């Protein structure tokens, strides 16, 4: 450990709490005004769930980047690179390359065939009831895992900023974050949420850009010197090489493959990302959104490489690990080292805003899925009017908000990027096979969809429960018990192929044929955009 | 059996099977698939090759090329480059080869769905 690493004294952080809260308060006030203004036109279900389909491609692309660059990307990846070096960089690459699946195979076709939720597309030509229920359940499950990760991030950040790991104090702040989030979603709907995402994306990318520039400037804009400094501080040349975290055993190498698979196939199956494609007027704008978000997200992940190694060089892995908030505190600690309390305050406020905005996006997705897919389509058999549906959605927001608050209070200090990778694995297993099959495979049937969704969802969750994440390890959620029968911490390598297999098997064994007219309609609509939902004029 | 993913719209009574069987639609479908499928296979192979190298060829990936920059970092950054390149390529392909034909089919269907007086015309008129 060299002298520079001790320049960050964690005790100093407490003195900046008021400043942090001030900056965060300002963000909340500004966005609340915007949400209130945006909500004036929330009249119909299309307004509430899909922002009247009135956003442009570039606005929506920025909002997608805002949704996607969650606390996992900022706190989690920076921390993972700072501690594990090259293996952390893997997250950045997987999270980015995954967007090509969304761009090439999913975004436009989905925009052309659906209305509000992922289930609209999946149930388009299959039997409504079973497929919608399965899709809604998997949406709720993915949102829950993702929410857990965001709340764990909130907990880390709070314990760092307040310099305490006091359970009651953290719980109180998580409750405040949760209540704010519920308020945004209740008042603003999708339009308000989208504006919050846009503002947050700009702040986050700008903040990361400033820090990246700063770090590079310290090393004379020479990446090689930065890497050299990271090696020097850590005293371990292996931080530049793959395998520091995952190369230890054959099992951990398999785990790395599993993670890689889940990352690249998860994005195009994330319900809250899919739902954003409905907020634009046409498929062409959906394509533009994805292109925008790929550029923004790619740029940001290049920043994380510099930030992660910058934190490793300037703050040091040991200081990061021993700070309250652990791995997830690398980015805020780097900000403190560079710009003192003011930059730390800004970066922490941005990280808070990130969590708030992503949680809002997830909540509205989960609520839309429950109200639109389960309540309106299944419970009331399509008889509920749009007003009732939106009312149900708003009530669901409150229920999910409360669940997120509780989950956040009990979520522990696991790496946020790692928790999000679990959500990706669940999404890739439960949703992706059915999305791909129903868009591209004529013969695909309801039985195939139901087998694939429940099989993928069930196997992913069961494998997580019996993995070292939950029990049996030093960093497990339950440390005292050991029922880790499955050796890998990411289930993707088993559950994703299994879900694809089940979808195929369920289809070929299905004696029923689906309506070929519906298949023709879906294919024509998906490629041409005939009859797609248009923007709502106000 | 209604599907409430759709509202009654300009295309509610089109015979989609007929549209699907037209040569022009088949051409659109072929152009779309002949681009996205090979491209998806290519970038997934390249990505998994990279993951496998990082996982099982640590020595190779750790080879220093210039200063502290090793092959692993260069290949990782190349993943960014190819992602941006494929994105740009797809957009230009869609603009040139997919959008015009899709718009043509859409206009034809929607244009014949309701005539100027709002009368419903079923089927696809040529």
XYZ file of C-alpha atoms in Angstrom:
664
model
C 0.000 0.000 0.000
C 1.521 3.311 -0.967
C 0.908 6.668 0.697
C -1.569 7.974 -1.802
C -4.091 5.319 -0.874
C -4.483 6.595 2.657
C -5.454 10.044 1.374
C -9.069 8.885 1.519
C -10.039 8.928 5.151
C -13.442 7.416 5.507
C -14.118 9.363 8.695
C -13.950 12.610 6.710
C -16.936 11.523 4.717
C -19.369 12.146 7.550
C -18.696 15.861 7.416
C -20.012 16.001 3.880
C -23.335 14.355 4.660
C -25.239 17.648 4.748
C -23.775 18.697 1.415
C -24.679 15.349 -0.162
C -28.202 15.580 1.132
C -28.448 19.143 -0.184
C -27.430 18.159 -3.696
C -29.717 15.154 -3.624
C -32.585 17.328 -2.331
C -32.059 19.725 -5.216
C -32.273 16.864 -7.700
C -35.477 15.626 -6.104
C -37.025 19.107 -6.168
C -36.151 19.744 -9.827
C -37.335 16.354 -11.031
C -40.528 16.565 -8.964
C -41.465 19.817 -10.727
C -40.825 18.151 -14.091
C -42.849 15.091 -13.115
C -45.753 17.296 -12.033
C -45.670 19.155 -15.335
C -45.389 15.922 -17.308
C -48.326 14.371 -15.505
C -50.832 17.004 -16.596
C -51.562 15.041 -19.728
C -51.872 11.610 -18.158
C -55.368 10.657 -19.212
C -55.405 7.232 -20.789
C -53.711 3.917 -20.185
C -51.407 4.640 -23.151
C -50.411 7.853 -21.372
C -49.774 6.151 -18.085
C -47.859 3.101 -19.308
C -46.378 4.294 -22.562
C -46.143 8.075 -22.132
C -48.623 8.557 -24.979
C -45.970 7.050 -27.291
C -44.798 10.600 -27.754
C -41.076 10.455 -27.025
C -38.536 10.796 -29.807
C -35.935 8.133 -30.501
C -33.119 10.170 -29.004
C -35.098 11.055 -25.864
C -36.119 7.464 -25.406
C -32.592 6.264 -26.142
C -31.273 8.506 -23.386
C -33.999 7.229 -21.078
C -33.074 3.627 -21.925
C -29.474 4.422 -21.081
C -30.790 5.929 -17.838
C -32.751 2.791 -17.086
C -29.892 0.490 -17.987
C -26.996 2.308 -16.342
C -28.225 1.433 -12.907
C -26.339 1.427 -9.657
C -25.029 -1.930 -10.884
C -23.184 -0.316 -13.756
C -21.842 2.640 -11.886
C -21.142 1.360 -8.374
C -20.959 -2.353 -9.174
C -18.723 -2.416 -12.246
C -16.372 0.280 -10.992
C -16.033 -1.698 -7.756
C -15.574 -4.991 -9.590
C -12.746 -3.579 -11.738
C -11.139 -1.841 -8.758
C -11.036 -5.096 -6.769
C -10.892 -7.859 -9.374
C -9.269 -5.985 -12.225
C -9.870 -7.417 -15.660
C -12.645 -9.806 -14.592
C -14.771 -6.792 -13.659
C -14.343 -5.389 -17.178
C -16.196 -8.482 -18.386
C -19.446 -7.031 -17.023
C -19.020 -3.915 -19.165
C -18.457 -5.947 -22.313
C -21.319 -8.375 -21.713
C -23.742 -5.591 -20.776
C -22.879 -3.713 -23.987
C -22.662 -6.517 -26.577
C -26.060 -7.702 -25.316
C -27.619 -4.646 -26.923
C -27.006 -6.143 -30.359
C -29.505 -8.892 -29.519
C -32.042 -6.212 -28.668
C -31.222 -4.158 -31.756
C -31.151 -6.940 -34.345
C -33.745 -9.373 -33.084
C -36.183 -7.727 -30.705
C -36.701 -3.943 -30.489
C -38.457 -3.044 -33.725
C -40.446 -6.245 -34.084
C -41.656 -5.869 -30.528
C -42.651 -2.230 -31.007
C -44.679 -3.209 -34.057
C -46.627 -6.003 -32.442
C -47.282 -4.972 -28.866
C -49.019 -2.311 -26.900
C -47.876 -1.991 -23.293
C -46.063 -5.043 -21.976
C -43.845 -7.925 -23.006
C -46.819 -10.279 -22.669
C -48.644 -8.420 -25.449
C -46.087 -9.791 -27.877
C -45.703 -13.224 -26.349
C -49.438 -13.847 -26.279
C -50.121 -12.276 -29.670
C -50.721 -15.520 -31.525
C -50.820 -17.942 -28.597
C -53.503 -18.549 -25.977
C -53.987 -15.370 -23.967
C -54.597 -16.690 -20.467
C -51.717 -19.086 -19.783
C -49.111 -17.098 -21.709
C -50.026 -13.758 -20.155
C -49.966 -15.167 -16.642
C -46.578 -16.812 -17.236
C -45.147 -13.628 -18.751
C -46.492 -11.493 -15.905
C -45.050 -13.833 -13.282
C -41.628 -13.803 -14.920
C -41.802 -10.004 -15.261
C -42.553 -9.680 -11.557
C -39.713 -12.090 -10.686
C -37.125 -10.274 -12.820
C -38.231 -6.889 -11.470
C -37.949 -8.213 -7.923
C -34.326 -9.380 -8.403
C -33.430 -6.127 -10.078
C -35.090 -4.111 -7.312
C -33.176 -6.085 -4.720
C -29.919 -5.144 -6.445
C -30.818 -1.451 -6.579
C -31.821 -1.416 -2.948
C -28.605 -3.182 -1.980
C -26.825 -0.377 -3.835
C -28.820 2.227 -1.920
C -27.835 0.540 1.334
C -24.134 0.547 0.405
C -24.205 4.161 -0.598
C -25.992 5.260 2.540
C -23.667 3.411 4.843
C -20.723 5.036 3.090
C -22.111 8.555 3.099
C -23.300 8.518 6.657
C -20.254 6.538 7.668
C -22.459 4.113 9.544
C -23.596 0.600 9.053
C -26.266 1.151 11.681
C -29.239 -0.958 10.642
C -31.933 1.467 11.786
C -30.353 4.492 10.132
C -29.972 2.694 6.814
C -33.506 1.392 6.989
C -34.815 4.908 7.495
C -33.040 6.255 4.418
C -34.163 3.294 2.310
C -37.729 4.079 3.386
C -37.270 7.700 2.285
C -35.901 6.576 -1.123
C -38.778 4.121 -1.491
C -41.468 6.663 -0.642
C -39.998 9.157 -3.108
C -39.989 6.506 -5.798
C -43.638 5.612 -5.165
C -44.557 9.288 -5.389
C -42.803 9.740 -8.737
C -44.477 6.746 -10.286
C -47.946 7.500 -8.873
C -47.933 11.075 -10.088
C -45.836 10.908 -13.206
C -46.585 7.529 -14.754
C -44.352 6.570 -17.641
C -43.923 10.137 -18.831
C -42.680 11.402 -15.486
C -40.495 8.332 -15.050
C -38.997 8.795 -18.506
C -38.068 12.415 -17.799
C -36.416 11.380 -14.541
C -34.432 8.763 -16.493
C -33.333 11.300 -19.099
C -32.107 13.833 -16.535
C -30.375 11.166 -14.543
C -28.674 9.637 -17.597
C -27.248 13.028 -18.555
C -26.011 13.715 -15.011
C -24.540 10.238 -14.628
C -22.726 10.208 -17.964
C -21.484 13.775 -17.450
C -20.274 12.970 -13.917
C -18.503 9.818 -15.106
C -16.974 11.742 -18.026
C -15.558 14.399 -15.697
C -14.063 11.773 -13.392
C -12.638 9.807 -16.327
C -11.019 12.929 -17.762
C -9.641 13.776 -14.343
C -8.144 10.328 -13.777
C -6.638 10.246 -17.256
C -5.207 13.740 -16.750
C -3.402 12.540 -13.615
C -1.674 9.914 -15.746
C -0.899 12.185 -18.678
C -3.696 10.665 -20.786
C -1.702 7.476 -20.960
C -3.803 4.388 -20.301
C -0.688 2.300 -19.888
C 0.564 4.507 -17.016
C -2.836 4.291 -15.329
C -2.723 0.500 -15.543
C 0.848 0.559 -14.243
C -0.262 2.632 -11.245
C -3.109 0.203 -10.552
C -0.584 -2.644 -10.507
C 1.713 -0.658 -8.220
C -0.988 0.169 -5.667
C -2.378 -3.346 -5.607
C 1.054 -4.936 -5.675
C -0.364 -7.577 -7.986
C 0.379 -7.523 -11.742
C -2.484 -9.986 -12.268
C -5.110 -7.209 -11.972
C -4.492 -6.528 -15.654
C -5.057 -10.154 -16.639
C -8.209 -12.201 -16.804
C -8.829 -14.796 -14.134
C -8.154 -12.938 -10.874
C -11.681 -13.615 -9.649
C -12.926 -16.411 -11.872
C -9.733 -18.235 -12.830
C -9.110 -19.984 -9.526
C -10.783 -23.340 -10.157
C -12.525 -25.201 -12.953
C -15.858 -24.462 -11.256
C -15.190 -20.755 -11.135
C -14.178 -20.797 -14.808
C -17.521 -22.378 -15.602
C -19.154 -19.698 -13.494
C -17.479 -17.075 -15.681
C -18.983 -18.696 -18.799
C -22.349 -18.776 -17.117
C -22.096 -15.101 -16.256
C -21.029 -14.271 -19.812
C -24.025 -16.116 -21.231
C -26.504 -14.469 -18.854
C -25.132 -10.990 -19.540
C -25.304 -11.201 -23.313
C -28.725 -12.852 -23.509
C -30.410 -11.069 -20.598
C -30.721 -7.498 -21.846
C -33.145 -8.161 -24.683
C -35.412 -9.969 -22.207
C -35.532 -7.375 -19.439
C -39.171 -6.335 -19.107
C -38.423 -2.759 -18.062
C -36.162 -2.249 -21.076
C -38.673 -3.874 -23.438
C -41.442 -1.634 -22.130
C -39.457 1.463 -23.065
C -39.781 0.546 -26.763
C -43.487 1.332 -26.494
C -42.899 4.961 -25.536
C -41.911 5.941 -29.088
C -44.318 6.434 -32.006
C -42.824 4.035 -34.570
C -40.479 1.087 -35.013
C -38.020 3.377 -36.718
C -37.900 5.520 -33.587
C -37.478 2.325 -31.558
C -34.432 1.529 -33.683
C -33.101 5.044 -33.182
C -33.595 4.653 -29.434
C -31.487 1.519 -29.384
C -28.758 3.113 -31.471
C -28.647 6.113 -29.114
C -28.557 3.920 -26.076
C -25.799 1.708 -27.546
C -23.604 4.764 -28.064
C -24.308 6.233 -24.641
C -23.977 2.928 -22.826
C -20.815 1.982 -24.738
C -19.245 5.334 -23.926
C -20.157 4.974 -20.283
C -18.675 1.480 -20.046
C -15.417 2.770 -21.508
C -15.453 5.286 -18.658
C -15.951 2.509 -16.105
C -12.715 0.891 -17.272
C -10.807 4.070 -16.419
C -12.782 4.664 -13.220
C -12.296 1.105 -12.002
C -8.540 1.062 -12.581
C -8.417 4.668 -11.368
C -9.998 3.633 -8.079
C -7.587 0.701 -7.887
C -4.633 3.042 -8.424
C -5.660 6.088 -6.409
C -7.805 4.661 -3.620
C -6.594 1.070 -3.455
C -8.481 -2.173 -3.174
C -7.866 -2.558 0.567
C -9.295 0.867 1.431
C -12.332 0.163 -0.758
C -13.000 -3.234 0.761
C -12.738 -1.952 4.317
C -14.938 1.115 3.712
C -18.591 0.948 4.735
C -20.438 -0.243 1.638
C -17.494 -2.402 0.588
C -16.959 -3.075 -3.120
C -19.776 -0.744 -4.116
C -18.015 2.258 -2.580
C -15.188 2.403 -5.155
C -16.746 5.114 -7.341
C -17.757 7.459 -4.488
C -14.348 7.020 -2.828
C -12.611 7.842 -6.104
C -14.775 10.962 -6.424
C -13.769 11.988 -2.913
C -10.107 11.448 -3.691
C -10.309 13.519 -6.858
C -12.601 16.397 -6.056
C -13.105 16.294 -2.324
C -16.506 16.644 -0.650
C -18.089 18.596 -3.501
C -17.457 15.962 -6.182
C -18.336 13.211 -3.728
C -21.598 15.023 -3.004
C -22.383 15.363 -6.685
C -21.469 11.764 -7.530
C -23.371 10.378 -4.564
C -26.421 12.438 -5.454
C -26.193 11.099 -9.004
C -25.863 7.558 -7.696
C -28.889 8.102 -5.445
C -30.817 9.542 -8.377
C -29.774 6.535 -10.428
C -31.186 4.152 -7.904
C -34.351 6.209 -7.543
C -34.924 6.400 -11.295
C -34.207 2.747 -11.986
C -36.431 1.667 -9.134
C -39.186 3.873 -10.551
C -38.765 2.299 -13.994
C -38.883 -1.212 -12.573
C -41.902 -0.410 -10.460
C -43.952 0.954 -13.312
C -43.074 -2.108 -15.395
C -44.111 -4.503 -12.671
C -47.295 -2.533 -12.035
C -48.194 -2.390 -15.718
C -47.606 -6.093 -16.023
C -49.850 -6.894 -13.091
C -52.633 -4.478 -14.026
C -52.556 -5.071 -17.777
C -51.689 -8.766 -18.017
C -53.148 -10.283 -14.892
C -55.916 -7.935 -13.789
C -57.322 -6.583 -17.058
C -56.731 -9.571 -19.302
C -57.178 -12.523 -16.997
C -59.054 -11.589 -13.812
C -61.625 -9.305 -15.413
C -61.390 -11.073 -18.807
C -60.852 -7.883 -20.741
C -63.959 -6.213 -19.317
C -62.163 -3.703 -17.105
C -62.081 -0.219 -18.564
C -58.825 1.686 -18.911
C -59.541 3.861 -15.859
C -59.947 0.860 -13.603
C -56.824 -0.687 -15.067
C -54.751 2.402 -14.332
C -56.250 2.524 -10.831
C -55.144 -1.082 -10.273
C -51.713 -0.223 -11.661
C -51.374 2.641 -9.181
C -52.326 0.405 -6.273
C -49.809 -2.167 -7.474
C -47.148 0.545 -7.465
C -47.739 1.055 -3.748
C -47.570 -2.691 -3.009
C -44.371 -3.150 -5.037
C -42.883 -0.033 -3.486
C -43.437 -1.421 -0.009
C -41.940 -4.770 -1.057
C -38.894 -2.998 -2.521
C -38.404 -1.064 0.708
C -38.559 -4.266 2.757
C -36.251 -6.108 0.329
C -33.809 -3.213 0.430
C -33.714 -3.196 4.219
C -32.839 -6.886 4.245
C -30.527 -6.853 1.199
C -26.911 -7.168 2.261
C -23.646 -5.763 0.947
C -23.227 -8.068 -2.063
C -21.787 -6.543 -5.231
C -24.679 -4.862 -7.007
C -23.446 -5.813 -10.488
C -23.432 -9.419 -9.360
C -27.030 -9.232 -8.067
C -28.126 -7.626 -11.327
C -26.420 -10.443 -13.239
C -28.810 -12.804 -11.460
C -31.760 -10.744 -12.697
C -30.244 -11.012 -16.193
C -29.989 -14.791 -15.864
C -33.623 -15.044 -14.779
C -34.747 -12.793 -17.662
C -32.680 -14.655 -20.257
C -34.027 -18.006 -19.056
C -37.669 -17.099 -18.564
C -38.286 -14.646 -21.399
C -35.753 -14.723 -24.197
C -36.529 -18.173 -25.678
C -40.234 -17.372 -25.924
C -39.584 -13.914 -27.385
C -37.281 -15.333 -30.067
C -39.425 -18.352 -30.872
C -42.662 -16.423 -31.131
C -41.103 -13.812 -33.401
C -39.199 -16.172 -35.673
C -40.574 -19.709 -35.460
C -43.866 -20.272 -37.232
C -44.612 -23.602 -35.606
C -44.156 -22.354 -31.989
C -47.139 -23.179 -29.736
C -48.676 -22.188 -26.420
C -47.416 -25.335 -24.761
C -43.879 -24.531 -25.894
C -44.177 -21.000 -24.489
C -45.557 -22.128 -21.146
C -42.960 -24.902 -20.740
C -40.126 -22.579 -21.678
C -41.199 -19.702 -19.428
C -41.984 -21.731 -16.319
C -39.080 -24.108 -16.960
C -36.616 -21.249 -17.426
C -37.932 -19.198 -14.529
C -38.230 -22.164 -12.179
C -34.829 -23.659 -12.964
C -33.079 -20.287 -12.689
C -34.642 -19.498 -9.313
C -34.178 -23.010 -7.895
C -30.514 -23.031 -8.967
C -29.989 -19.626 -7.338
C -31.550 -20.863 -4.091
C -29.226 -23.888 -4.043
C -26.173 -21.873 -5.123
C -23.310 -20.462 -3.034
C -24.999 -17.039 -3.344
C -27.655 -18.046 -0.843
C -25.824 -20.390 1.489
C -22.579 -22.059 2.390
C -20.029 -19.347 1.607
C -18.348 -16.442 3.349
C -20.336 -13.894 1.339
C -23.632 -15.824 1.175
C -26.932 -14.337 2.262
C -27.357 -17.106 4.828
C -23.889 -17.739 6.236
C -24.790 -20.266 8.919
C -26.384 -22.908 6.743
C -25.087 -24.839 3.771
C -27.505 -26.188 1.216
C -25.474 -25.089 -1.807
C -25.953 -28.187 -3.945
C -25.338 -26.255 -7.181
C -21.719 -25.073 -7.408
C -22.139 -22.050 -9.719
C -23.305 -18.659 -8.519
C -24.895 -17.766 -11.862
C -27.459 -20.288 -13.169
C -27.443 -19.087 -16.818
C -25.338 -21.837 -18.343
C -27.898 -24.446 -17.260
C -31.200 -22.602 -17.202
C -30.923 -20.702 -20.503
C -30.232 -23.741 -22.736
C -32.841 -25.665 -20.735
C -35.480 -23.002 -21.456
C -34.654 -23.046 -25.173
C -34.868 -26.846 -25.148
C -38.193 -26.861 -23.286
C -39.676 -24.352 -25.729
C -38.722 -26.610 -28.616
C -39.823 -29.791 -26.874
C -43.152 -28.333 -25.716
C -43.844 -27.267 -29.276
C -42.982 -30.485 -31.083
C -44.924 -32.530 -28.532
C -47.945 -30.229 -28.760
C -50.807 -31.813 -30.676
C -52.553 -28.468 -31.025
C -51.608 -26.152 -33.831
C -51.790 -22.426 -33.422
C -53.909 -20.277 -35.683
C -51.918 -19.722 -38.875
C -53.834 -16.516 -39.604
C -52.574 -15.091 -36.318
C -49.034 -16.125 -37.186
C -49.336 -14.419 -40.565
C -50.724 -11.314 -38.915
C -47.929 -11.189 -36.349
C -45.235 -11.657 -38.956
C -46.638 -9.019 -41.295
C -47.214 -6.554 -38.484
C -43.808 -7.115 -36.920
C -41.905 -6.471 -40.133
C -44.009 -3.735 -41.683
C -45.536 -1.909 -38.713
C -49.030 -2.174 -40.168
C -51.597 -1.023 -37.633
C -49.034 -0.392 -34.911
C -50.135 1.801 -32.037
C -49.598 5.413 -32.943
C -48.645 8.375 -30.813
C -51.391 9.937 -28.704
C -52.081 13.545 -29.640
C -52.762 16.066 -26.947
C -61.063 -14.333 -29.586
C -59.844 -10.788 -29.227
C -56.307 -9.986 -28.445
C -56.194 -6.819 -26.447
C -52.642 -6.281 -27.488
C -54.382 -4.713 -30.426
C -57.102 -2.165 -30.651
C -59.374 -1.912 -33.648
C -57.144 -0.158 -36.074
C -56.548 0.529 -39.702
C -55.499 -3.057 -40.351
C -58.223 -4.886 -38.444
C -59.761 -6.667 -41.394
C -56.777 -7.271 -43.617
C -56.203 -10.805 -44.836
C -52.722 -11.157 -43.426
C -52.161 -14.609 -44.859
C -52.599 -13.145 -48.286
C -50.160 -10.340 -47.521
C -47.746 -12.857 -46.067
C -47.769 -14.875 -49.264
C -47.078 -11.920 -51.545
C -43.720 -11.866 -53.235
C -42.903 -8.449 -51.883
C -43.467 -9.463 -48.278
C -41.442 -12.617 -48.749
C -38.669 -10.461 -50.156
C -38.814 -8.194 -47.069
C -38.755 -11.215 -44.781
C -35.802 -12.677 -46.650
C -33.858 -9.420 -46.566
C -34.482 -9.032 -42.846
C -33.534 -12.575 -41.914
C -30.563 -12.827 -44.238
C -29.059 -9.856 -42.412
C -30.007 -10.320 -38.764
C -29.455 -14.074 -38.438
C -25.892 -14.325 -39.784
C -24.999 -11.113 -37.955
C -26.408 -12.403 -34.663
C -24.516 -15.678 -35.065
C -21.312 -13.817 -35.953
C -21.296 -11.425 -33.007
C -22.305 -14.142 -30.545
C -19.486 -16.401 -31.785
C -16.986 -13.554 -31.518
C -18.222 -12.695 -28.026
C -18.067 -16.290 -26.781
C -14.651 -16.786 -28.371
C -13.541 -13.774 -26.360
C -15.104 -15.097 -23.123
C -13.490 -18.517 -23.666
C -10.096 -16.930 -24.279
C -10.409 -14.823 -21.129
C -11.444 -17.930 -19.231
C -9.063 -20.594 -20.526
C -6.223 -18.785 -22.312
C -5.100 -16.472 -19.522
C -1.473 -16.653 -20.598
C -2.248 -15.557 -24.142
C -4.588 -12.777 -22.969
C -1.944 -11.526 -20.533
C 0.667 -11.054 -23.265
C 1.827 -7.454 -23.110
C 1.682 -5.665 -26.429
C 2.501 -2.079 -25.621
C 3.434 -0.863 -22.152
C 0.896 -2.319 -19.756
C -1.665 -2.905 -22.483
C -2.176 -6.615 -23.072
C -4.014 -8.685 -25.656
C -6.974 -9.184 -23.302
C -7.558 -5.442 -23.050
C -7.203 -4.971 -26.798
C -9.666 -7.776 -27.582
C -12.051 -6.367 -24.950
C -11.905 -2.934 -26.522
C -12.379 -4.542 -29.949
C -15.696 -5.898 -28.652
C -16.752 -2.274 -28.211
C -15.577 -1.431 -31.720
C -17.455 -4.324 -33.349
C -20.605 -3.511 -31.376
C -20.558 0.068 -32.637
C -19.729 -1.090 -36.182
C -22.547 -3.663 -36.355
C -24.968 -1.055 -35.008
C -24.009 1.384 -37.750
C -24.114 -1.315 -40.408
C -27.567 -2.485 -39.385
C -28.960 1.043 -39.401
C -27.668 1.739 -42.874
C -28.895 -1.659 -44.115
C -32.373 -1.029 -42.682
C -32.570 2.427 -44.155
C -31.595 1.202 -47.608
C -33.001 -2.303 -47.857
C -35.804 -2.743 -45.328
C -37.590 0.530 -44.618
C -38.638 1.403 -48.202
C -40.221 -1.988 -48.860
C -41.875 -2.105 -45.421
C -43.325 1.359 -45.934
C -44.627 0.349 -49.338
C -46.467 -2.675 -47.962
C -47.788 -0.685 -45.011
C -49.122 2.121 -47.146
C -50.724 -0.311 -49.495
C -52.539 -2.116 -46.706
C -53.511 0.910 -44.702
C -54.306 2.947 -47.788
C -56.764 0.350 -48.975
C -58.164 -0.364 -45.615
C -60.196 2.809 -45.380
C -60.821 4.743 -48.527
C -61.112 8.504 -48.427
C -64.736 8.373 -47.324
C -63.961 6.037 -44.478
C -65.560 2.974 -46.045
C -63.953 -0.258 -45.042
C -62.411 -2.192 -47.871
C -61.406 -5.714 -46.982
C -58.532 -7.672 -48.376
C -55.496 -6.396 -50.118
C -56.283 -4.563 -53.282
C -53.612 -4.360 -55.872
